[in-house]
Every structure is written in structure tokens, then in C-alpha cells.
Short mmCIF file of C-alpha atoms and ligand atoms in Angstrom, two decimals:
data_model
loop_
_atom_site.label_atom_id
_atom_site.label_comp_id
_atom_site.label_asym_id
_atom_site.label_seq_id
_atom_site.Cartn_x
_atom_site.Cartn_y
_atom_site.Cartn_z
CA UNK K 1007 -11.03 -6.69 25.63
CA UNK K 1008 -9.88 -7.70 22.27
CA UNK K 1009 -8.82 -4.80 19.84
CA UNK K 1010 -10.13 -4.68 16.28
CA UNK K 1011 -7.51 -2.66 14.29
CA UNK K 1012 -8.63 -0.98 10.99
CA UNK K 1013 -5.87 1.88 11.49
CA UNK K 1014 -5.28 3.10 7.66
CA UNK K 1015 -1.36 3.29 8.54
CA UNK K 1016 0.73 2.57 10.04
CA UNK K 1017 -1.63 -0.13 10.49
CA UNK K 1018 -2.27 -3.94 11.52
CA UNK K 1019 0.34 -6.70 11.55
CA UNK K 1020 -0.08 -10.59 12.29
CA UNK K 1021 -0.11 -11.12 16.01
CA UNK K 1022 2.70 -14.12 15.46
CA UNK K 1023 4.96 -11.33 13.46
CA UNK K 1024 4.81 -9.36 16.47
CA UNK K 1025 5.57 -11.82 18.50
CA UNK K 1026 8.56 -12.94 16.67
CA UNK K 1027 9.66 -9.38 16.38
CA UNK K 1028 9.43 -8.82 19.96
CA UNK K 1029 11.29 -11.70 20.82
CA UNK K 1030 14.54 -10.50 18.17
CA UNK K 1031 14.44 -7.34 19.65
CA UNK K 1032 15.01 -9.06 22.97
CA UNK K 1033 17.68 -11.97 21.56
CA UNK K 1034 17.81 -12.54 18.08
CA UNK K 1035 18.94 -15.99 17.03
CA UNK K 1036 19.95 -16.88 20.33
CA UNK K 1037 22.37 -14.91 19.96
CA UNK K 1038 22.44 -12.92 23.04
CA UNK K 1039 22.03 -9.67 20.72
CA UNK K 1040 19.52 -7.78 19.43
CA UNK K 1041 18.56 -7.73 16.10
CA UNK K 1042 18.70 -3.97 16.40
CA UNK K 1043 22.23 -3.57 17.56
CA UNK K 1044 23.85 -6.22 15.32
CA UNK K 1045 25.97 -4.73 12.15
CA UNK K 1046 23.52 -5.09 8.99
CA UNK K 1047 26.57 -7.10 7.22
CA UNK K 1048 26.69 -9.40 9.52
CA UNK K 1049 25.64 -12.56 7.85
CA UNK K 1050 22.80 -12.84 10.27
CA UNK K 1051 21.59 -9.53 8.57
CA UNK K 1052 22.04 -9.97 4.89
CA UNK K 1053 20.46 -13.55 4.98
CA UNK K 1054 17.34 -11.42 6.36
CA UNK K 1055 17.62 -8.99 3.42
CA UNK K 1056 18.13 -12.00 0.73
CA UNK K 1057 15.30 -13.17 2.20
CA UNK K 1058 12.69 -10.05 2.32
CA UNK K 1059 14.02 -9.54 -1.36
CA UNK K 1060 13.53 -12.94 -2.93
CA UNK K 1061 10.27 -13.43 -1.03
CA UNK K 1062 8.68 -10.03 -2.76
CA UNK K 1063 9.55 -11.40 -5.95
CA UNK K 1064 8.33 -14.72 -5.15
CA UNK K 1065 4.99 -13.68 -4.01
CA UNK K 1066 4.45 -11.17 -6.84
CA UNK K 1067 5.26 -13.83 -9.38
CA UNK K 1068 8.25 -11.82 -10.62
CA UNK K 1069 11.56 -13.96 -10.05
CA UNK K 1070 14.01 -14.37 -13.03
CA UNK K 1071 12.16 -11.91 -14.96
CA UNK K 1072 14.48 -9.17 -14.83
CA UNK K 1073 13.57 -7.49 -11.80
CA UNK K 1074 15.33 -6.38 -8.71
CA UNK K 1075 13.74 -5.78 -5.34
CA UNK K 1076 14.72 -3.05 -2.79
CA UNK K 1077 14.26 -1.72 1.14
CA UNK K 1078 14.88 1.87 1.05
CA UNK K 1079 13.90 4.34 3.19
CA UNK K 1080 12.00 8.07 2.84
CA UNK K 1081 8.63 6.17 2.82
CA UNK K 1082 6.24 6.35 -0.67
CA UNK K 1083 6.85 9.95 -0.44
CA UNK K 1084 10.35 9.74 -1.33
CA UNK K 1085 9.63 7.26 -4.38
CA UNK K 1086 7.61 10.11 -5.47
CA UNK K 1087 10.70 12.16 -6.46
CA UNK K 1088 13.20 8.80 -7.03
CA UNK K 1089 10.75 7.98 -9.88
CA UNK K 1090 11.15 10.94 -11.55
CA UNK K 1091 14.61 11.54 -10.77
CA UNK K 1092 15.35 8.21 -12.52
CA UNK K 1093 12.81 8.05 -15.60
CA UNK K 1094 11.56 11.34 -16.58
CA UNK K 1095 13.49 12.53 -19.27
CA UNK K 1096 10.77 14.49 -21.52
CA UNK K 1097 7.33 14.03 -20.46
CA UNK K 1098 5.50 11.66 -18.07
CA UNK K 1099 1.73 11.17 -18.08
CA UNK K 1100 0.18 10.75 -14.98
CA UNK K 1101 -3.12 9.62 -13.53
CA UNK K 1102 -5.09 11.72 -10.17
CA UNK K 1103 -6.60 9.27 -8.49
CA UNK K 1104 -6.09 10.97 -4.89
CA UNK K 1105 -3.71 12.96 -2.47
CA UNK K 1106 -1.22 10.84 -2.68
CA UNK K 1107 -0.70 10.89 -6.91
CA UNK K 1108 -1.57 14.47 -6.31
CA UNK K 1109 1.48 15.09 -4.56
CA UNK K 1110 3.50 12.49 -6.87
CA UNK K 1111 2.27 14.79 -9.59
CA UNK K 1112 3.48 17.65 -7.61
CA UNK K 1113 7.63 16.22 -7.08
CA UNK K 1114 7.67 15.39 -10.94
CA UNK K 1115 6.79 18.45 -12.45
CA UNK K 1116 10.50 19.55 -11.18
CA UNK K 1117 12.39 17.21 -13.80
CA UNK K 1118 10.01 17.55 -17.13
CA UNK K 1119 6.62 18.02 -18.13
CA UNK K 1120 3.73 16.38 -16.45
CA UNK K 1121 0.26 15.21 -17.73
CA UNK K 1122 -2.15 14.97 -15.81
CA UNK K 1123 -3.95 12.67 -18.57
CA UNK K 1124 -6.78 11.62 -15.68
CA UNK K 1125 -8.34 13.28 -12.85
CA UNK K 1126 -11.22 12.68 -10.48
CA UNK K 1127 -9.67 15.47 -8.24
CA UNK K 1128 -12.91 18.06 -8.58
CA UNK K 1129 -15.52 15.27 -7.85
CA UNK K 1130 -13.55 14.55 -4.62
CA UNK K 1131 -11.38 11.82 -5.75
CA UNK K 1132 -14.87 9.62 -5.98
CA UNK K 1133 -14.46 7.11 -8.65
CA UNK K 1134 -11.35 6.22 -11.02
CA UNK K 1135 -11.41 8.18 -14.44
CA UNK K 1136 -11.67 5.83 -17.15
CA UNK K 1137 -11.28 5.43 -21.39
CA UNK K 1138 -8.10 7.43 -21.24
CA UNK K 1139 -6.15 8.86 -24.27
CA UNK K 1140 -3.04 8.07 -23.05
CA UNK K 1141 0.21 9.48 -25.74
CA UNK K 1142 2.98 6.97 -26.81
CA UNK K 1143 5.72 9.46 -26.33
CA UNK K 1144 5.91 9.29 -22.72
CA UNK K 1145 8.55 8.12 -20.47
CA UNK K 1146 6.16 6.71 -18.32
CA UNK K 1147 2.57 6.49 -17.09
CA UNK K 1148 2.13 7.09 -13.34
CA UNK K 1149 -0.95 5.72 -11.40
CA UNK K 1150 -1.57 4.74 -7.71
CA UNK K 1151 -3.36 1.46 -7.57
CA UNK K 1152 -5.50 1.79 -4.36
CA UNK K 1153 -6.36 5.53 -2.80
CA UNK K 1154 -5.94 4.85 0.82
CA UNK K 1155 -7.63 8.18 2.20
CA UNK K 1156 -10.66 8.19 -0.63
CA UNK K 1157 -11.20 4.43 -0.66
CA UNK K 1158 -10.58 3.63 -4.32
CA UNK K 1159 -9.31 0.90 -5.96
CA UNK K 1160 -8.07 0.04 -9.63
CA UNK K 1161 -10.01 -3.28 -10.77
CA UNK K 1162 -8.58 -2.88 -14.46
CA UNK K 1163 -5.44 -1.36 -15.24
CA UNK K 1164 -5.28 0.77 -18.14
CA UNK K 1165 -2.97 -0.58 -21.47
CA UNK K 1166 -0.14 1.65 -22.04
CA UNK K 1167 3.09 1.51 -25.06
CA UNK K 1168 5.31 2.81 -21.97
CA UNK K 1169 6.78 1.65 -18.74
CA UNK K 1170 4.05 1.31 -16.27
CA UNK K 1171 4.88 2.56 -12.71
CA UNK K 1172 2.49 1.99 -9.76
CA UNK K 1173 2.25 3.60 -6.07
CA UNK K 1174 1.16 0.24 -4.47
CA UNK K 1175 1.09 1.26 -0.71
CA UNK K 1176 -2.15 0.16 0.34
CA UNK K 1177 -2.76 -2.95 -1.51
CA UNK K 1178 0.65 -4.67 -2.67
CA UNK K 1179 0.32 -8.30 -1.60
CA UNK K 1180 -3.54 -8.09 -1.35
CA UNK K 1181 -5.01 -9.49 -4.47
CA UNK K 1182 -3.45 -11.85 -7.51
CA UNK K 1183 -2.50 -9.58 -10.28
CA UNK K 1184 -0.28 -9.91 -13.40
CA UNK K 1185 2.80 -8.00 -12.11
CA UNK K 1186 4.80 -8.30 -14.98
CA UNK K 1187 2.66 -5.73 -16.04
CA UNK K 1188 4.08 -2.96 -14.37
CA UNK K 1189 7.74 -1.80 -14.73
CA UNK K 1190 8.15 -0.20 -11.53
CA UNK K 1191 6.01 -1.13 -8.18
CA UNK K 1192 6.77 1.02 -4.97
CA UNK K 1193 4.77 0.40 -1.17
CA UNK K 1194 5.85 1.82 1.78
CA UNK K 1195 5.85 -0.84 4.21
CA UNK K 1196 3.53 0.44 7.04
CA UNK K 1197 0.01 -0.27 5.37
CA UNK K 1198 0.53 -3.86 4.20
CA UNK K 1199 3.88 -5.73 5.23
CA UNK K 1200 5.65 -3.77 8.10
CA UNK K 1201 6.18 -1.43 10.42
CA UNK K 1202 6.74 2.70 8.95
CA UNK K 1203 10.17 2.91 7.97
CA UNK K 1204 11.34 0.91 5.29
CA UNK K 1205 9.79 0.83 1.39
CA UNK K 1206 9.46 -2.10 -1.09
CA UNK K 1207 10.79 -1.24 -4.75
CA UNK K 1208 10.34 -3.57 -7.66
CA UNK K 1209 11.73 -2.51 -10.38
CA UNK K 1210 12.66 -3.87 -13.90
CA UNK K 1211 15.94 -3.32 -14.43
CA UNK K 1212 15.95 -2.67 -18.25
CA UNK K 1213 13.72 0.60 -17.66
CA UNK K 1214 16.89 2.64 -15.62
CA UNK K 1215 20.14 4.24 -17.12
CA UNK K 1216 17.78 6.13 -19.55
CA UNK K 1217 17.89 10.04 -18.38
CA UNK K 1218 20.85 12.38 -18.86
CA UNK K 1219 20.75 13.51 -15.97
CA UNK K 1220 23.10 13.22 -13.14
CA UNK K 1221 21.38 11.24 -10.17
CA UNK K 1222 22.98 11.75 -5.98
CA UNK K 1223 23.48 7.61 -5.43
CA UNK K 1224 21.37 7.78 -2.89
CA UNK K 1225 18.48 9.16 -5.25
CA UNK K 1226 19.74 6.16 -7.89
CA UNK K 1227 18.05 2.63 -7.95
CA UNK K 1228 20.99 1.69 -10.57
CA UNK K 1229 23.30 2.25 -7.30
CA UNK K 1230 20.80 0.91 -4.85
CA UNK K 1231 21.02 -2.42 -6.90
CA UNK K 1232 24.17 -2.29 -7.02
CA UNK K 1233 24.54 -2.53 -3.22
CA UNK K 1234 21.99 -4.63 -2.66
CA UNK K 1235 19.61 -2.22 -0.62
CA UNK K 1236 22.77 -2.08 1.68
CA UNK K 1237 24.20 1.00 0.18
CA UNK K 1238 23.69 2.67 3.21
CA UNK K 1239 22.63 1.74 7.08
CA UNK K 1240 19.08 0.04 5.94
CA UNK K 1241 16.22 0.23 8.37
CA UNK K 1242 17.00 -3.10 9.93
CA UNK K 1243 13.89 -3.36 12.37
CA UNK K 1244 11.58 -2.51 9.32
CA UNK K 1245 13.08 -5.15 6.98
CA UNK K 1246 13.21 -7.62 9.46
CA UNK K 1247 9.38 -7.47 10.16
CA UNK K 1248 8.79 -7.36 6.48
CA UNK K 1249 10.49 -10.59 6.18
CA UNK K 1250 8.42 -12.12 8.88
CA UNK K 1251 5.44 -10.64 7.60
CA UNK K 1252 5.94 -11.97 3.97
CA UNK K 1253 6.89 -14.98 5.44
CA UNK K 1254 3.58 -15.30 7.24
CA UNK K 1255 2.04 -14.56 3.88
CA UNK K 1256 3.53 -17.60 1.70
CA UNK K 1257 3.08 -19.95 4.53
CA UNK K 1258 -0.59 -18.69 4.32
CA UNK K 1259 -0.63 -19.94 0.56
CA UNK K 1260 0.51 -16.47 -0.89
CA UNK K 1261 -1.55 -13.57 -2.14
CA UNK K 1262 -4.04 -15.68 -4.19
CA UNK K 1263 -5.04 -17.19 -0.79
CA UNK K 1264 -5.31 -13.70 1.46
CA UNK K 1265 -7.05 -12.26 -1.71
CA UNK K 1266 -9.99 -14.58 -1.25
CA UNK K 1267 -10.07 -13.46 2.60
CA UNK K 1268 -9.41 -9.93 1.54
CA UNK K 1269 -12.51 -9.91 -0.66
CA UNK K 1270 -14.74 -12.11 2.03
CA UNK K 1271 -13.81 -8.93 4.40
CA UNK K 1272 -15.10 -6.66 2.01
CA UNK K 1273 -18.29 -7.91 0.56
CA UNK K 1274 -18.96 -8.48 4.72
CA UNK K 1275 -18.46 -5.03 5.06
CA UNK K 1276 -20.10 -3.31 1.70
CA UNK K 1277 -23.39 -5.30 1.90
CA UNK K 1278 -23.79 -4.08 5.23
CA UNK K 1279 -23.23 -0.68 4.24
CA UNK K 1280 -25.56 -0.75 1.12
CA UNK K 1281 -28.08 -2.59 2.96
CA UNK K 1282 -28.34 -0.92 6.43
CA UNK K 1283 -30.05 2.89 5.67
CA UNK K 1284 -28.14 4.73 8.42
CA UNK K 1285 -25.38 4.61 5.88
CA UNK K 1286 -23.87 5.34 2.51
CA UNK K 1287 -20.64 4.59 0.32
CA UNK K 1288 -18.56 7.54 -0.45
CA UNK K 1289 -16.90 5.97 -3.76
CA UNK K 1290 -18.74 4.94 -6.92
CA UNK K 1291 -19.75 0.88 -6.08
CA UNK K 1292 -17.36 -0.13 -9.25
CA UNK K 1293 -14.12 1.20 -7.96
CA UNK K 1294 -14.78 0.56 -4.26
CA UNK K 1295 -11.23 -0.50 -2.94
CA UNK K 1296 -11.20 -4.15 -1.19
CA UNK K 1297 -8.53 -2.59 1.58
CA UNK K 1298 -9.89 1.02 2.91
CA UNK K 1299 -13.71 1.45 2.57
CA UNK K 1300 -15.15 4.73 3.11
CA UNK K 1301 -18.68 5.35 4.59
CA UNK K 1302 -20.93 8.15 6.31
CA UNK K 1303 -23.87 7.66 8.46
CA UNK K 1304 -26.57 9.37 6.63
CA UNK K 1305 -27.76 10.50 10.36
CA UNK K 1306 -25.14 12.49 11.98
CA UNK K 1307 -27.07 13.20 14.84
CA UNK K 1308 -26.55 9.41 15.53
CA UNK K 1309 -22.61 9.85 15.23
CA UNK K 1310 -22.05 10.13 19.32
CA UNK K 1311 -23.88 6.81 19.66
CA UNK K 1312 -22.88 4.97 17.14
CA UNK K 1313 -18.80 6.16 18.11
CA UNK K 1314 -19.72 5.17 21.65
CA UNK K 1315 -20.77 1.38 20.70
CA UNK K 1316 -17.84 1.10 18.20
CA UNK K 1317 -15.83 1.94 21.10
CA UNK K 1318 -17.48 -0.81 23.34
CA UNK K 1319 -16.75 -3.01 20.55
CA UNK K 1320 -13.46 -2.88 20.40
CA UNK K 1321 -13.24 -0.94 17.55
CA UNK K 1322 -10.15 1.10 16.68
CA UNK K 1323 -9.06 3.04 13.97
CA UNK K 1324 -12.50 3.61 12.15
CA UNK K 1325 -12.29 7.33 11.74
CA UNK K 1326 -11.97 8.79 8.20
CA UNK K 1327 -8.94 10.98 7.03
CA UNK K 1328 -8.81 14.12 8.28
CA UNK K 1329 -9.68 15.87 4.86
CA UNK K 1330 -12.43 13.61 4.01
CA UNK K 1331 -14.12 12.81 7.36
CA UNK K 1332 -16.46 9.90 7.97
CA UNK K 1333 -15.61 6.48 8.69
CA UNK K 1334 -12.83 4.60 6.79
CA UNK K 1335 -12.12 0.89 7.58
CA UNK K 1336 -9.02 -0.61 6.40
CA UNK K 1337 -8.75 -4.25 5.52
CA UNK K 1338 -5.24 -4.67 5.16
CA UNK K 1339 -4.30 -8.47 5.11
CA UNK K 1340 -4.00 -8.93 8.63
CA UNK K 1341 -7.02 -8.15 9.55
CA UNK K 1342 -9.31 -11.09 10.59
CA UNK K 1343 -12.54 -11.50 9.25
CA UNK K 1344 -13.67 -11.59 12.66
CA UNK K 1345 -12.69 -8.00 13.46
CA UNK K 1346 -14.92 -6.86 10.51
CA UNK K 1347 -17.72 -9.31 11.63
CA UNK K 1348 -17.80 -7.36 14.78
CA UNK K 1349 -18.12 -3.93 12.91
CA UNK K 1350 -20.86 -5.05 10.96
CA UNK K 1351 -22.88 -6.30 13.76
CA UNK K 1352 -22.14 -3.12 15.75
CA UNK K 1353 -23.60 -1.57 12.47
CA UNK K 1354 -26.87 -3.60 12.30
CA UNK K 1355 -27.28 -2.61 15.95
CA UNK K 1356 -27.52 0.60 15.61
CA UNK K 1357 -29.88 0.21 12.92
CA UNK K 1358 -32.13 -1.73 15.40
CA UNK K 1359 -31.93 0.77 18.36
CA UNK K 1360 -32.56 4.10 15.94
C1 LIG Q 1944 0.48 6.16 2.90
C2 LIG Q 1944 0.66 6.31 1.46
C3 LIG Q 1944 1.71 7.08 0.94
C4 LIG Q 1944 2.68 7.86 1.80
O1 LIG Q 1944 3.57 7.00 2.36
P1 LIG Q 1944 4.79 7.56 3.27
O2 LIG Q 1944 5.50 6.29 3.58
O3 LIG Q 1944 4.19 8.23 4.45
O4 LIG Q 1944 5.58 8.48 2.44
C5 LIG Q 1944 1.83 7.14 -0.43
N1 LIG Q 1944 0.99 6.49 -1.24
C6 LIG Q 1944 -0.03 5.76 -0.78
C7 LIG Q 1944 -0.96 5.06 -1.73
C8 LIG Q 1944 -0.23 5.64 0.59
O5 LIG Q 1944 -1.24 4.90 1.07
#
């Protein structure tokens, strides 16, 4: 039986990037190696870095602009603590959009003073506080761009005097965007381009070397950038299938082409849920996120049955987040349309046999 995927992370990839990756594992190149037990300075390695690096900036639009792309590893969570370790000097104002900038909130208060200048945190992360004050003396303005667990999504970005920095996890890659806009975009790789282990950093390089502070090299993007992403052992596997997957992407026609997918999948998905009474949208409609929607059947007693056929279906990976509960299905590019065309019919069935 075919598997629909909607696992929130670590989540679907293409079925050709897998294969790919399989067959490296196996004998990269033709080499009679693995790509996994190579040295990562062999050439064979570093032309797959140069490549995952050039094609992130290609994709987001951001070559010879001054930025620098990385593959680190620690995951988002990490980033969470790098960011501030690098840029807050003073004060930082950041926005609560979810769990995930509640616990970026929670690493930076250890190097200066936070502000929490937007919060949505008491009305269960449900919409995306807007018409912010946001102060000018700030080192930075923190937000996270899609909330993966509450299903969330920035539509408009907020203007700010100060470097912009953005926790793009969930949705890097998914929708056309002015990127030059932000000064500092981080995405661990397992929601939208890779397996768990490895994390995309864009950066603009004119933002670091600001703070007094002395920064461990392995905390420092300056030294990061300075070795390429190679300044130690890089998560070679997780790169590699990065590449492929970013590849996949541009031979695709780039993000402006999965974006029009991407937002196929989700009206599919959100009409269905408006229209179909057995259930409701946990987020306000405006800031519903394209990649992770969130639902509840307004029934529960029909929660068994309705598990059972999703099941029968095919479906995997449909339950909510342990601390919200419910139904969450993620979107992430490589996910067909098909797979959601499924869900929604298993959805309208319900409605018929209830
Ligand atoms: C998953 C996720 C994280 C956490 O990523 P790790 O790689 O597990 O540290 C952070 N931010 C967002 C938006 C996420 O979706």
C-alpha cells in the first residue's frame, strides 16, 4: 500500500533523493566507497559542500550579496544560543510565536536583555501578534517564520531599523520571499531539505564581529566561514542529501515553482476543513501556515473511526504534537498533492458515513 507521509519532522523527502542516497551509501561515484566512509576533504566531498552551499544561495536569491551559507550541526536548537552568542550585545527584541521562539527566547536571555516585544503565548500560540512597537536600539529582532507544532505562518514580515534574524525550519525553500530581507536565516534540515542532522545558516556577513565578547570557534559563524562549514567533521550523510534534495528543487523550477504546489496542497486541505462540519481550524484563517495545518474533529467520539480509515488510507504522520493534540498535517515540499488528495477524501467520507 502506498504511504502518505505528513510526519512534522523529521519528515518527507523526494522518493528519487532517497534513491540516490541509498545508492551513495552503497558506492558513491563509482567509487567502490561509501559516501559515508570517505574523508570530507576529499575532493569528492568538498565539491558536495560547494555545491549544497551555492545552491541555498541560489535558490533563496541571495548570491553575491554578501552572504555566506553554512552546514552545522546541533539542529535549530543550537542556532538558538549561536545567535545570541554572536549578536546580542545589549538588548534583542524578540517575537513568541510558539515553543520553539519560546525556547529561543529562553537561550538568549543568558547574554543580554530580552524583549519579548510580541506574544500569542496565553491564547495558545493561535494567531501571529501584529502592529508591533518594535525599539531601534536593538541588536536584533528575532522571529520564527512558520510554527511547526501550532500551525502558524508569517504572511507579512514586520519592518524593522535592525538586523532581521529568522528560525526558518519548517518553511525555508517553500514559498518566494524577498530574502535579502533578513540578515540571518537558520533551518534545521529535517523538516524541509534533509535528513536530522545537519542545519542551513545564511548569514550576512557584515552583521558578525560586533559583540565583545569572546566566542568558543565552534560557537563562531566568523570561524565557521572561515572554514568553510569544514571546521570540524561535518555531518556528511546530512549534507549530501541536502544537496540532492536542493538539487531536486531547482531542477523542479526552484521555490517559486514548489510554492504554487505548496499552496494547491493547502487550499486542498483548508477548504475541506472549513467546509466539512466534523471539523475545525485551530489557528486564526489569516495566519494559517501553508506547511503544518492544524485541525480537530469537532466530534471526538468519531476519533477511533476516523483514525481507523486514515490508517486504511495510507495515512501516516497525521497526529498533532504532543502538547497541542489533534491532527496536524505537514505539507513540506515533498509531499505530493496526491497524498493530501487522499486525506481529504478520507475526510469527506467520514462526513458521509456519520
Ligand atoms: C523542529 C524545529 C526546531 C528544532 O529543531 P532541532 O533541529 O530539533 O533543534 C526549531 N525551530 C523550528 C521552527 C522547528 O520546526
Amino acid at each position: 500500500m502506498k504511504i502518505h507521509n505528513f510526519s512534522a519532522g523529521p519528515s518527507i523527502l523526494p522518493k528519487e533523493v532517497l534513491e540516490k542516497a541509498s545508492q551513495a551509501v552503497l558506492n558513491f561515484n563509482d567509487s567502490g566507497l561509501s559516501l559515508i566512509e570517505i574523508s570530507h576533504r576529499s575532493k569528492d566531498f568538498v565539491s558536495i559542500m560547494d555545491k549544497a552551499q551555492s545552491l541555498a544561495l541560489s535558490l533563496l536569491g541571495l548570491e553575491n550579496k554578501g552572504y555566506k551559507a553554512l552546514y552545522l550541526q546541533g539542529g535549530a536548537s543550537l542556532e538558538f544560543l549561536r545567535v545570541a552568542y554572536n549578536l546580542l550585545e545589549q538588548k534583542a527584541a524578540y517575537i513568541n510565536t510558539g515553543t520553539w521562539s519560546d525556547n529561543a527566547i529562553e537561550e538568549a536571555k543568558a547574554f543580554g536583555e530580552v524583549l519579548e516585544v510580541g506574544s500569542s503565548k496565553k491564547q495558545g500560540y493561535k494567531f501571529i501578534p501584529k502592529n508591533l512597537v518594535i525599539p531601534t536600539d536593538i541588536d536584533y529582532l528575532h522571529l520564527t517564520s512558520n510554527n511547526t507544532i501550532y500551525g502558524t505562518q508569517y504572511q507579512q514580515f514586520p519592518e524593522v531599523n535592525a538586523p532581521l534574524i529568522c528560525d526558518m525550519s519548517s518553511d525555508i525553500f517553500s514559498r518566494t520571499l524577498d530574502f535579502s530581507k533578513f540578515d540571518l536565516i537558520y533551518a534545521g534540515a529535517q523538516k524541509n531539505m534533509g535528513p536530522a542532522g545537519t542545519t542551513l545558516i545564511v548569514v550576512k556577513e557584515s552583521i558578525l564581529g560586533k559583540v565583545t565578547r569572546h566566542i568558543p570557534s565552534i560557537l563562531d559563524y566568523k570561524c565557521h566561514i572561515a572554514k568553510e562549514s569544514m571546521f570540524n567533521t561535518p555531518a556528511v550523510f546530512a549534507v549530501y542529501v541536502s544537496m540532492l534534495t536542493l538539487s531536486w528543487l531547482q531542477d523542479l523550477g526552484g521555490i517559486a515553482a514548489i510554492e504554487k504546489i505548496n499552496r494547491k496542497k493547502a487550499r486542498l486541505l483548508y477548504s475541506e476543513i472549513d467546509l466539512n462540519p466534523l471539523f475545525s481550524g485551530y489557528v486564526a484563517k489569516e495566519d494559517r501556515s501553508y506547511m503544518n495545518a492544524t485541525f480537530n474533529l469537532t466530534d471526538v467520539t468519531l476519533e477511533a473511526r476516523f483514525n481507523e480509515m486514515c490508517k486504511e488510507g495510507g495515512i501516516s504522520g497525521l497526529n498533532g504534537h504532543r502538547s497541542v493534540g489533534g491532527y496536524r498535517a505537514s505539507m513540506y515540499n515533498a509531499l505530493p498533492l496526491e497524498s493530501v488528495g487522499v486525506l481529504v477524501d478520507i475526510m469527506s467520507d467520514l462526513e458521509r458515513k456519520a
